[in-house]
Short mmCIF file of C-alpha atoms in Angstrom, two decimals:
data_model
loop_
_atom_site.label_atom_id
_atom_site.label_comp_id
_atom_site.label_asym_id
_atom_site.label_seq_id
_atom_site.Cartn_x
_atom_site.Cartn_y
_atom_site.Cartn_z
CA MET A 1 171.01 -40.94 52.10
CA LEU A 2 169.45 -38.69 49.13
CA ARG A 3 169.82 -36.11 51.89
CA PRO A 4 167.42 -32.32 51.10
CA LEU A 5 169.64 -29.94 49.68
CA SER A 6 167.39 -27.02 50.94
CA PHE A 7 168.53 -24.51 53.80
CA ASP A 8 165.20 -24.55 55.18
CA PHE A 9 165.00 -26.22 58.33
CA MET A 10 162.07 -26.71 61.18
CA ALA A 11 161.49 -28.89 64.19
CA SER A 12 158.13 -29.36 63.94
CA THR A 13 158.44 -33.23 63.74
CA LEU A 14 159.68 -32.79 67.37
CA GLY A 15 155.64 -32.26 68.13
CA GLN A 16 154.20 -29.07 69.43
CA THR A 17 153.98 -30.89 72.99
CA GLN A 18 157.19 -31.96 72.87
CA CYS A 19 158.37 -28.21 72.51
CA GLN A 20 155.94 -26.52 74.75
CA SER A 21 156.38 -29.18 77.37
CA ALA A 22 160.37 -28.62 77.31
CA ASN A 23 162.77 -26.09 78.75
CA SER A 24 164.04 -22.76 77.02
CA LEU A 25 166.55 -24.12 75.34
CA LEU A 26 164.60 -26.80 73.94
CA ASN A 27 161.82 -24.32 73.00
CA ARG A 28 164.32 -22.25 70.80
CA LEU A 29 165.48 -25.39 69.17
CA CYS A 30 162.32 -25.96 67.94
CA LEU A 31 162.56 -22.48 66.07
CA GLY A 32 166.18 -22.87 65.45
CA PRO A 33 168.12 -24.08 61.71
CA LEU A 34 170.41 -26.63 63.42
CA LEU A 35 170.20 -28.52 66.75
CA PHE A 36 173.19 -27.81 68.51
CA VAL A 37 172.28 -27.26 72.20
CA GLY A 38 174.09 -28.63 75.51
CA ALA A 39 170.66 -28.22 77.65
CA VAL A 40 169.84 -31.43 79.30
CA LEU A 41 166.77 -33.37 77.42
CA SER A 42 164.29 -35.69 79.53
CA SER A 43 161.65 -37.57 77.65
CA SER A 44 159.54 -40.20 78.94
CA ALA A 45 157.49 -39.78 75.38
CA MET A 46 155.22 -42.97 75.50
CA ALA A 47 153.72 -42.81 79.08
CA ASN A 48 152.83 -46.62 78.71
CA PRO A 49 154.87 -48.67 76.63
CA ILE A 50 152.74 -50.06 73.41
CA ASN A 51 153.39 -54.16 73.48
CA VAL A 52 153.84 -55.10 70.21
CA ASN A 53 152.96 -58.73 70.04
CA ALA A 54 154.78 -60.95 67.79
CA VAL A 55 153.29 -62.56 64.40
CA THR A 56 152.26 -66.04 65.68
CA THR A 57 153.02 -67.51 62.50
CA VAL A 58 157.00 -66.57 62.44
CA PRO A 59 158.15 -69.04 64.51
CA VAL A 60 160.14 -68.71 67.80
CA ILE A 61 163.75 -70.43 67.73
CA THR A 62 163.88 -73.22 70.08
CA ASN A 63 166.02 -75.97 71.69
CA ALA A 64 168.64 -76.80 69.66
CA THR A 65 171.45 -79.24 69.68
CA LEU A 66 174.12 -76.92 71.90
CA THR A 67 177.68 -77.02 71.33
CA ASN A 68 181.01 -74.76 71.96
CA SER A 69 182.70 -75.63 68.55
CA VAL A 70 181.27 -73.97 66.40
CA ASN A 71 183.73 -72.06 64.09
CA PRO A 72 183.04 -68.47 63.81
CA GLU A 73 184.84 -68.40 60.55
CA THR A 74 181.99 -70.65 59.02
CA ILE A 75 179.22 -68.63 60.37
CA ALA A 76 175.70 -69.21 57.52
CA SER A 77 174.78 -66.48 55.44
CA LEU A 78 171.72 -64.49 55.85
CA PRO A 79 168.41 -65.66 54.42
CA GLN A 80 168.93 -62.59 51.37
CA ALA A 81 171.34 -59.83 50.92
CA VAL A 82 170.97 -57.19 53.37
CA SER A 83 172.74 -53.65 53.84
CA ASN A 84 172.57 -50.74 56.30
CA ASN A 85 171.08 -52.94 58.72
CA ALA A 86 171.16 -52.82 62.53
CA VAL A 87 172.74 -56.07 64.30
CA ALA A 88 173.02 -57.21 67.69
CA LEU A 89 174.15 -60.24 70.07
CA VAL A 90 172.47 -61.41 72.67
CA HIS A 91 172.47 -63.83 75.42
CA SER A 92 169.51 -65.80 77.13
CA ASP A 93 169.53 -69.61 78.65
CA ASP A 94 173.36 -69.51 78.19
CA GLN A 95 172.51 -69.16 74.48
CA SER A 96 173.93 -66.55 72.14
CA TYR A 97 171.72 -64.98 69.27
CA LEU A 98 172.91 -63.04 66.38
CA LEU A 99 170.26 -60.58 65.44
CA SER A 100 169.43 -58.53 62.26
CA PHE A 101 166.90 -55.83 62.01
CA MET A 102 165.56 -54.08 58.66
CA GLY A 103 167.56 -52.62 56.16
CA ILE A 104 167.55 -52.25 51.97
CA GLY A 105 167.94 -55.34 49.83
CA GLN A 106 169.78 -56.20 46.64
CA GLY A 107 167.87 -53.64 44.52
CA LYS A 108 168.72 -50.72 46.55
CA THR A 109 166.11 -48.96 45.48
CA ASN A 110 163.24 -47.48 47.66
CA LYS A 111 160.99 -50.48 47.21
CA ASP A 112 163.99 -52.81 48.51
CA VAL A 113 163.68 -51.01 51.84
CA HIS A 114 162.29 -53.22 54.74
CA ASN A 115 161.10 -53.98 57.92
CA ARG A 116 162.52 -57.97 58.21
CA ALA A 117 164.57 -59.76 60.98
CA TRP A 118 166.20 -62.39 60.79
CA ALA A 119 168.08 -64.63 64.40
CA LEU A 120 170.46 -67.17 64.25
CA LEU A 121 171.49 -69.29 67.48
CA LEU A 122 175.22 -69.12 67.47
CA SER A 123 175.21 -71.69 69.86
CA SER A 124 173.57 -74.35 68.06
CA GLU A 125 175.48 -76.73 66.42
CA ARG A 126 175.10 -75.99 62.66
CA PRO A 127 173.45 -72.48 63.27
CA GLN A 128 171.15 -71.24 60.60
CA TRP A 129 169.69 -67.84 60.30
CA GLU A 130 165.41 -67.91 60.86
CA SER A 131 162.83 -65.28 60.12
CA ILE A 132 161.66 -63.38 63.19
CA ALA A 133 158.54 -61.32 63.50
CA ALA A 134 159.24 -57.95 61.16
CA VAL A 135 160.09 -54.63 63.27
CA PRO A 136 156.61 -52.86 64.07
CA HIS A 137 156.68 -49.16 62.83
CA VAL A 138 154.69 -46.09 63.47
CA ALA A 139 155.20 -44.35 60.07
CA PRO A 140 153.37 -44.81 56.93
CA LEU A 141 156.18 -47.12 55.48
CA ALA A 142 156.93 -49.94 56.94
CA GLY A 143 160.76 -50.13 56.04
CA ARG A 144 163.60 -48.07 57.18
CA LEU A 145 167.39 -47.94 56.90
CA ALA A 146 170.07 -46.87 59.44
CA SER A 147 168.53 -47.91 62.10
CA ILE A 148 170.41 -48.92 64.95
CA ALA A 149 170.77 -51.91 67.56
CA ILE A 150 172.23 -53.00 71.08
CA GLY A 151 172.12 -55.46 73.22
CA ILE A 152 171.93 -56.04 76.74
CA ASN A 153 171.59 -59.29 78.22
CA ASP A 154 168.56 -60.99 76.50
CA LYS A 155 167.12 -57.73 75.05
CA ALA A 156 167.71 -55.82 71.81
CA TYR A 157 167.46 -52.05 71.46
CA ILE A 158 166.30 -50.78 68.09
CA PHE A 159 166.12 -46.81 67.64
CA GLY A 160 165.62 -44.43 64.87
CA GLY A 161 166.10 -44.97 60.88
CA TYR A 162 164.52 -43.33 58.28
CA THR A 163 161.87 -44.12 55.33
CA VAL A 164 162.11 -43.72 51.78
CA ALA A 165 158.62 -43.21 49.76
CA GLU A 166 158.51 -43.44 46.32
CA ASN A 167 159.10 -39.54 45.60
CA HIS A 168 162.32 -40.04 47.50
CA ASP A 169 161.44 -38.51 50.59
CA GLU A 170 162.89 -39.46 53.52
CA ILE A 171 161.87 -38.96 56.89
CA SER A 172 163.80 -39.70 60.20
CA THR A 173 161.40 -42.01 62.50
CA VAL A 174 160.82 -41.65 66.18
CA ASP A 175 160.01 -44.74 67.49
CA ASN A 176 162.28 -47.37 68.95
CA TYR A 177 161.47 -51.06 70.24
CA GLN A 178 162.77 -53.57 72.72
CA TYR A 179 162.63 -56.89 71.51
CA THR A 180 162.82 -59.84 73.35
CA VAL A 181 164.29 -63.35 71.51
CA LYS A 182 162.78 -65.55 74.09
CA THR A 183 159.26 -64.76 73.41
CA ASN A 184 159.49 -63.08 69.84
CA GLN A 185 157.73 -60.12 70.54
CA TYR A 186 158.70 -55.94 70.59
CA GLN A 187 157.41 -53.83 73.02
CA ARG A 188 157.73 -50.18 71.86
CA ILE A 189 159.70 -47.28 74.26
CA ALA A 190 160.05 -44.29 74.89
CA ASP A 191 160.03 -42.16 71.52
CA MET A 192 163.91 -40.14 70.77
CA PRO A 193 163.30 -36.43 71.77
CA VAL A 194 164.86 -35.75 68.67
CA ALA A 195 164.45 -38.36 65.86
CA VAL A 196 167.86 -39.26 64.34
CA ASP A 197 169.18 -41.90 61.90
CA ASP A 198 172.93 -42.81 60.63
CA THR A 199 173.27 -42.37 64.02
CA SER A 200 176.13 -44.63 66.24
CA ALA A 201 175.37 -46.23 69.11
CA ALA A 202 176.96 -47.19 72.49
CA ALA A 203 175.91 -49.22 76.16
CA TYR A 204 177.72 -48.35 79.57
CA GLN A 205 177.24 -50.03 82.77
CA HIS A 206 174.79 -52.37 81.16
CA ARG A 207 172.24 -49.57 81.38
CA TYR A 208 172.53 -47.03 79.44
CA ILE A 209 172.74 -46.59 75.75
CA TYR A 210 174.18 -43.16 73.84
CA LEU A 211 173.37 -42.43 70.62
CA PHE A 212 175.82 -40.14 69.26
CA GLY A 213 175.01 -37.25 66.82
CA GLY A 214 173.12 -38.38 63.39
CA TRP A 215 171.18 -36.80 61.10
CA HIS A 216 167.54 -35.50 61.75
CA ASN A 217 164.88 -35.07 58.84
CA ASP A 218 167.17 -31.51 57.22
CA GLY A 219 170.13 -31.50 59.17
CA ASN A 220 172.95 -32.86 61.18
CA VAL A 221 172.87 -33.09 65.21
CA ASN A 222 175.69 -32.90 67.38
CA LEU A 223 173.48 -34.07 70.39
CA VAL A 224 174.55 -37.21 72.42
CA GLN A 225 171.51 -38.63 73.78
CA VAL A 226 170.86 -41.24 76.31
CA TYR A 227 168.45 -43.86 76.95
CA ASP A 228 168.01 -45.58 80.36
CA ILE A 229 166.94 -49.18 79.87
CA GLN A 230 165.90 -48.97 83.99
CA THR A 231 163.54 -45.74 83.80
CA ASN A 232 162.40 -45.85 80.27
CA THR A 233 163.83 -42.51 80.06
CA TRP A 234 165.81 -40.11 77.53
CA ALA A 235 168.55 -37.37 78.99
CA GLN A 236 171.07 -35.98 77.14
CA ALA A 237 174.95 -35.91 77.56
CA SER A 238 177.92 -33.78 76.68
CA PRO A 239 177.19 -32.79 73.02
CA ILE A 240 179.92 -33.53 70.78
CA PRO A 241 182.49 -30.64 70.45
CA ALA A 242 183.16 -31.23 66.97
CA PRO A 243 181.29 -30.40 63.30
CA ALA A 244 177.75 -32.17 63.34
CA VAL A 245 177.81 -35.63 60.91
CA PHE A 246 175.57 -38.38 59.99
CA GLY A 247 177.33 -41.72 59.35
CA GLN A 248 180.16 -41.94 61.96
CA SER A 249 180.94 -44.97 64.05
CA VAL A 250 181.68 -45.52 67.98
CA GLY A 251 183.23 -48.26 70.06
CA MET A 252 182.92 -48.55 73.62
CA VAL A 253 185.40 -50.21 76.46
CA GLY A 254 184.20 -49.43 80.00
CA ASN A 255 183.65 -45.45 80.31
CA GLN A 256 185.99 -44.91 77.29
CA LEU A 257 184.98 -44.38 73.81
CA VAL A 258 186.76 -43.33 70.16
CA LEU A 259 183.86 -41.38 67.74
CA CYS A 260 185.33 -41.13 64.25
CA ASP A 261 184.30 -39.39 60.56
CA GLY A 262 180.83 -39.17 59.27
CA VAL A 263 179.36 -36.92 56.66
CA LYS A 264 178.99 -32.71 57.39
CA VAL A 265 176.81 -30.45 55.60
CA GLN A 266 178.97 -28.14 53.79
CA ALA A 267 177.59 -24.48 53.04
CA ASN A 268 178.66 -23.18 49.59
CA ILE A 269 178.70 -19.53 48.63
CA ASN A 270 175.99 -18.64 46.00
CA ALA A 271 175.68 -22.62 45.49
CA ARG A 272 173.23 -25.19 47.35
CA ARG A 273 174.67 -26.92 49.81
CA SER A 274 176.65 -30.13 50.02
CA TYR A 275 178.19 -33.44 51.94
CA GLN A 276 181.98 -33.68 52.43
CA ALA A 277 183.24 -36.52 54.68
CA SER A 278 184.90 -35.26 58.12
CA PRO A 279 187.66 -36.78 59.14
CA VAL A 280 187.38 -35.96 63.27
CA CYS A 281 188.21 -39.02 65.70
CA LEU A 282 187.55 -37.90 69.45
CA TYR A 283 188.22 -39.57 72.58
CA GLY A 284 185.42 -39.72 75.13
CA GLU A 285 185.53 -40.55 79.09
CA ILE A 286 182.13 -40.82 80.50
CA ASN A 287 182.46 -39.50 84.10
CA PRO A 288 181.84 -42.78 86.75
CA ASP A 289 180.15 -40.34 88.95
CA ASN A 290 177.24 -38.81 86.49
CA HIS A 291 177.03 -40.94 83.11
CA LEU A 292 175.96 -37.43 81.31
CA ARG A 293 179.05 -35.91 81.47
CA ILE A 294 181.45 -36.94 78.62
CA ASP A 295 185.02 -35.31 78.87
CA TRP A 296 185.98 -34.64 75.09
CA GLN A 297 189.35 -34.50 73.48
CA LEU A 298 190.41 -34.19 69.54
CA LEU A 299 192.97 -36.98 68.56
CA PRO A 300 194.94 -37.54 65.52
CA HIS A 301 193.10 -38.96 62.63
CA TYR A 302 193.96 -42.94 61.89
CA SER A 303 194.83 -42.21 58.63
CA VAL A 304 197.34 -40.09 59.17
CA ALA A 305 198.45 -40.93 62.69
CA ASN A 306 201.11 -43.68 61.78
CA ASP A 307 202.90 -41.02 59.61
CA THR A 308 203.33 -38.48 62.21
CA LYS A 309 205.16 -37.88 65.85
CA THR A 310 202.45 -35.72 67.61
CA SER A 311 199.08 -36.51 69.20
CA GLN A 312 197.54 -33.11 67.66
CA PHE A 313 195.96 -31.98 64.38
CA GLN A 314 194.71 -28.84 62.92
CA THR A 315 191.91 -28.82 60.03
CA THR A 316 193.01 -26.12 58.05
CA GLU A 317 190.89 -26.71 54.77
CA SER A 318 189.04 -29.30 53.27
CA ILE A 319 189.28 -30.67 49.24
CA ASP A 320 186.52 -32.86 48.10
CA ASN A 321 186.26 -36.12 50.69
CA GLN A 322 189.30 -35.62 52.38
CA SER A 323 190.73 -33.24 55.13
CA SER A 324 194.33 -31.49 54.60
CA THR A 325 195.56 -31.01 58.19
CA ASN A 326 198.95 -29.66 59.61
CA THR A 327 200.64 -31.21 62.71
CA ALA A 328 201.23 -29.16 65.50
CA GLY A 329 204.92 -28.73 65.94
CA SER A 330 205.94 -29.35 62.32
CA ASN A 331 205.53 -27.86 59.03
CA THR A 332 204.13 -30.83 57.44
CA LEU A 333 201.02 -30.84 55.53
CA THR A 334 199.17 -34.44 56.12
CA THR A 335 195.85 -35.33 53.99
CA ALA A 336 193.79 -37.16 56.06
CA THR A 337 191.34 -39.45 55.01
CA ALA A 338 187.73 -40.41 56.60
CA HIS A 339 185.38 -43.54 56.08
CA TYR A 340 181.34 -43.47 55.88
CA ARG A 341 179.47 -46.33 57.90
CA MET A 342 182.49 -48.25 59.00
CA ALA A 343 181.67 -51.30 61.59
CA ALA A 344 183.13 -50.14 64.83
CA ILE A 345 183.59 -52.15 68.51
CA GLY A 346 185.57 -51.83 71.74
CA VAL A 347 187.34 -54.88 72.52
CA LYS A 348 189.45 -55.86 75.83
CA THR A 349 193.02 -56.67 76.04
CA THR A 350 195.79 -57.11 78.61
CA THR A 351 196.39 -54.12 79.46
CA GLY A 352 192.92 -52.30 78.90
CA GLY A 353 190.69 -52.16 75.72
CA GLN A 354 191.21 -51.02 72.20
CA ILE A 355 188.44 -49.45 69.57
CA ILE A 356 188.42 -50.91 66.40
CA PHE A 357 187.29 -49.47 63.55
CA LEU A 358 186.57 -51.79 59.84
CA GLY A 359 185.90 -51.26 56.68
CA GLY A 360 183.42 -48.06 55.49
CA SER A 361 184.13 -46.06 52.00
CA ASP A 362 186.04 -43.04 51.71
CA ASN A 363 183.33 -41.54 49.18
CA PRO A 364 180.37 -41.00 51.17
CA TYR A 365 177.35 -41.93 49.61
CA ASN A 366 173.40 -42.19 49.02
CA TYR A 367 171.72 -45.17 49.83
CA SER A 368 172.17 -47.34 46.42
CA GLY A 369 175.82 -46.75 47.01
CA MET A 370 176.41 -44.43 44.55
CA GLY A 371 178.62 -41.28 46.13
CA TYR A 372 177.33 -37.77 46.62
CA ASN A 373 179.95 -36.94 44.19
CA GLY A 374 178.00 -38.93 41.45
CA ARG A 375 181.26 -41.46 41.62
CA PRO A 376 180.89 -44.97 42.67
CA SER A 377 181.77 -45.95 45.90
CA GLU A 378 184.15 -48.69 47.06
CA PRO A 379 184.63 -50.22 50.51
CA ASN A 380 187.85 -49.68 52.17
CA SER A 381 189.97 -52.68 52.98
CA TYR A 382 191.41 -51.98 56.07
CA GLY A 383 190.99 -51.98 59.77
CA PHE A 384 192.27 -49.12 62.23
CA ARG A 385 192.99 -49.67 65.76
CA PHE A 386 193.06 -47.50 68.88
CA ASP A 387 194.82 -48.56 71.95
CA LEU A 388 193.24 -46.99 75.06
CA ALA A 389 196.37 -47.58 77.31
CA THR A 390 198.84 -46.17 75.30
CA LYS A 391 196.32 -43.20 73.16
CA GLN A 392 197.80 -44.36 70.25
CA TRP A 393 196.68 -45.70 66.97
CA LEU A 394 198.11 -48.80 66.01
CA THR A 395 199.45 -49.76 62.40
CA PRO A 396 196.48 -50.25 60.41
CA PHE A 397 195.77 -54.24 59.26
CA GLU A 398 194.41 -55.57 55.94
CA LEU A 399 190.78 -57.60 56.22
CA SER A 400 190.45 -60.59 53.92
CA GLN A 401 187.47 -58.79 52.58
CA PRO A 402 186.50 -55.04 52.08
CA SER A 403 183.32 -54.15 52.99
CA MET A 404 181.46 -50.79 53.77
CA ASP A 405 177.66 -49.68 54.54
CA HIS A 406 177.66 -51.19 58.45
CA ARG A 407 176.24 -49.69 61.49
CA SER A 408 178.38 -51.75 63.43
CA ALA A 409 180.06 -54.72 64.62
CA VAL A 410 179.61 -57.94 67.03
CA CYS A 411 182.51 -59.52 68.94
CA TRP A 412 181.69 -63.07 69.58
CA GLN A 413 184.14 -66.31 70.47
CA ASN A 414 186.84 -63.53 69.89
CA HIS A 415 186.06 -63.23 66.59
CA LEU A 416 184.57 -59.41 64.92
CA LEU A 417 181.24 -60.36 62.67
CA ARG A 418 180.19 -57.62 59.63
CA VAL A 419 176.93 -58.91 59.09
CA GLY A 420 175.82 -57.76 55.39
CA GLY A 421 176.38 -54.64 54.27
CA MET A 422 177.96 -53.80 50.75
CA LEU A 423 180.95 -55.03 49.28
CA GLU A 424 182.85 -54.28 45.98
CA HIS A 425 181.23 -52.86 43.09
CA GLN A 426 178.00 -52.01 45.87
CA HIS A 427 176.96 -55.64 46.19
CA VAL A 428 174.64 -56.04 48.77
CA SER A 429 176.00 -59.05 50.90
CA GLN A 430 174.36 -62.14 52.40
CA GLN A 431 177.43 -62.92 54.25
CA VAL A 432 178.70 -62.77 57.59
CA LEU A 433 182.25 -61.68 57.66
CA THR A 434 184.47 -62.40 60.43
CA THR A 435 188.03 -61.35 61.35
CA PRO A 436 189.91 -62.88 64.51
CA LEU A 437 190.74 -60.85 67.14
CA ASN A 438 194.73 -61.04 68.12
CA ALA A 439 195.93 -62.93 71.75
CA ASP A 440 195.68 -60.12 73.86
CA GLN A 441 192.33 -59.29 72.80
CA SER A 442 188.72 -60.59 73.51
CA CYS A 443 185.33 -60.03 73.40
CA THR A 444 183.76 -57.47 76.12
CA GLN A 445 180.55 -59.55 76.68
#
């Protein structure tokens, strides 16, 4: 994102009604420079969610020849190249649909940001993408970037994102939607208490959707906002005990999650603030008796974990997009490298589960793929796995096709799918890249 470099930050976009009706901590939040709070927030900003009917000229995916022999490694390409798109997998009437919402096209300018959406009926004999109803909007601009989507049963839930004006102003959007593939319709759901984009998301108990951090108009937040699909309300879980970032990645299995990397705001002496990669990984465990309590623990970073014998690290200083890390119990200085906008997901294993991170870039960038440091960004060619049973990072593995600029990954028929994104030389992709799971791994859905 072309983030504003001014230190000025006002939470006026939350609206006077929200600020006045919330508790005292949120009132202070409305006046403060950054959103570092730990109070519980609750919002059903839309008392009566708006039904947004699908455009009738857009075809709804209907009957198709079903088969179980579709090869996940040969999934059809998208109708158009798209990056920074929200993706989700849903299941309806024993059929599986892969969905892509919004994003940026191959021109990579503000004019290429759109609200188009597509669906792929994976269980058809020769699946092809079809256009579905465009994502609604309340902002003056229709298109948005850096939204996030989560599929639960037959519904996809779409959150946040930001718009890009002709003058390059970027606004975080507050409106969220539930999409039903069977009817090709969107329903507006409760607005986020704090509008965020470039966040990461995971679902728990097929009911709660967690949004971890992200960017709110003028600065990062360390909030964990939780949406309840049954009550259409928001609450706040235990905040992230690390520098607030955007563009981070998360995966979850059961009540265990791993959250890694992102970009933090760096204050500089007698100079404008800058953006810097944050090589930090956290393990989180949701309290089974209280879904708003998360026990957070610092993890060794995957980029250096296999070079050390210890599980605790202390960041000593930042250098460009890397962090020099001193291993506890050792005098060895190791350099950890963060990756921006990796595709991440949790998978089951015979011993419990693993969190897998794919691709991303070690050079944080604006939506065009050009780094904040002025250098072109390139995708990382490796995947990283954290084993939840042993609490250890496994040996990195090489990807057949490096990619970056993802919101999340999808798991289908024991293959990890990366939908769109950017390839080498910031090329916006139409492909659905696939990575097969190992024999001891399987999808959680």
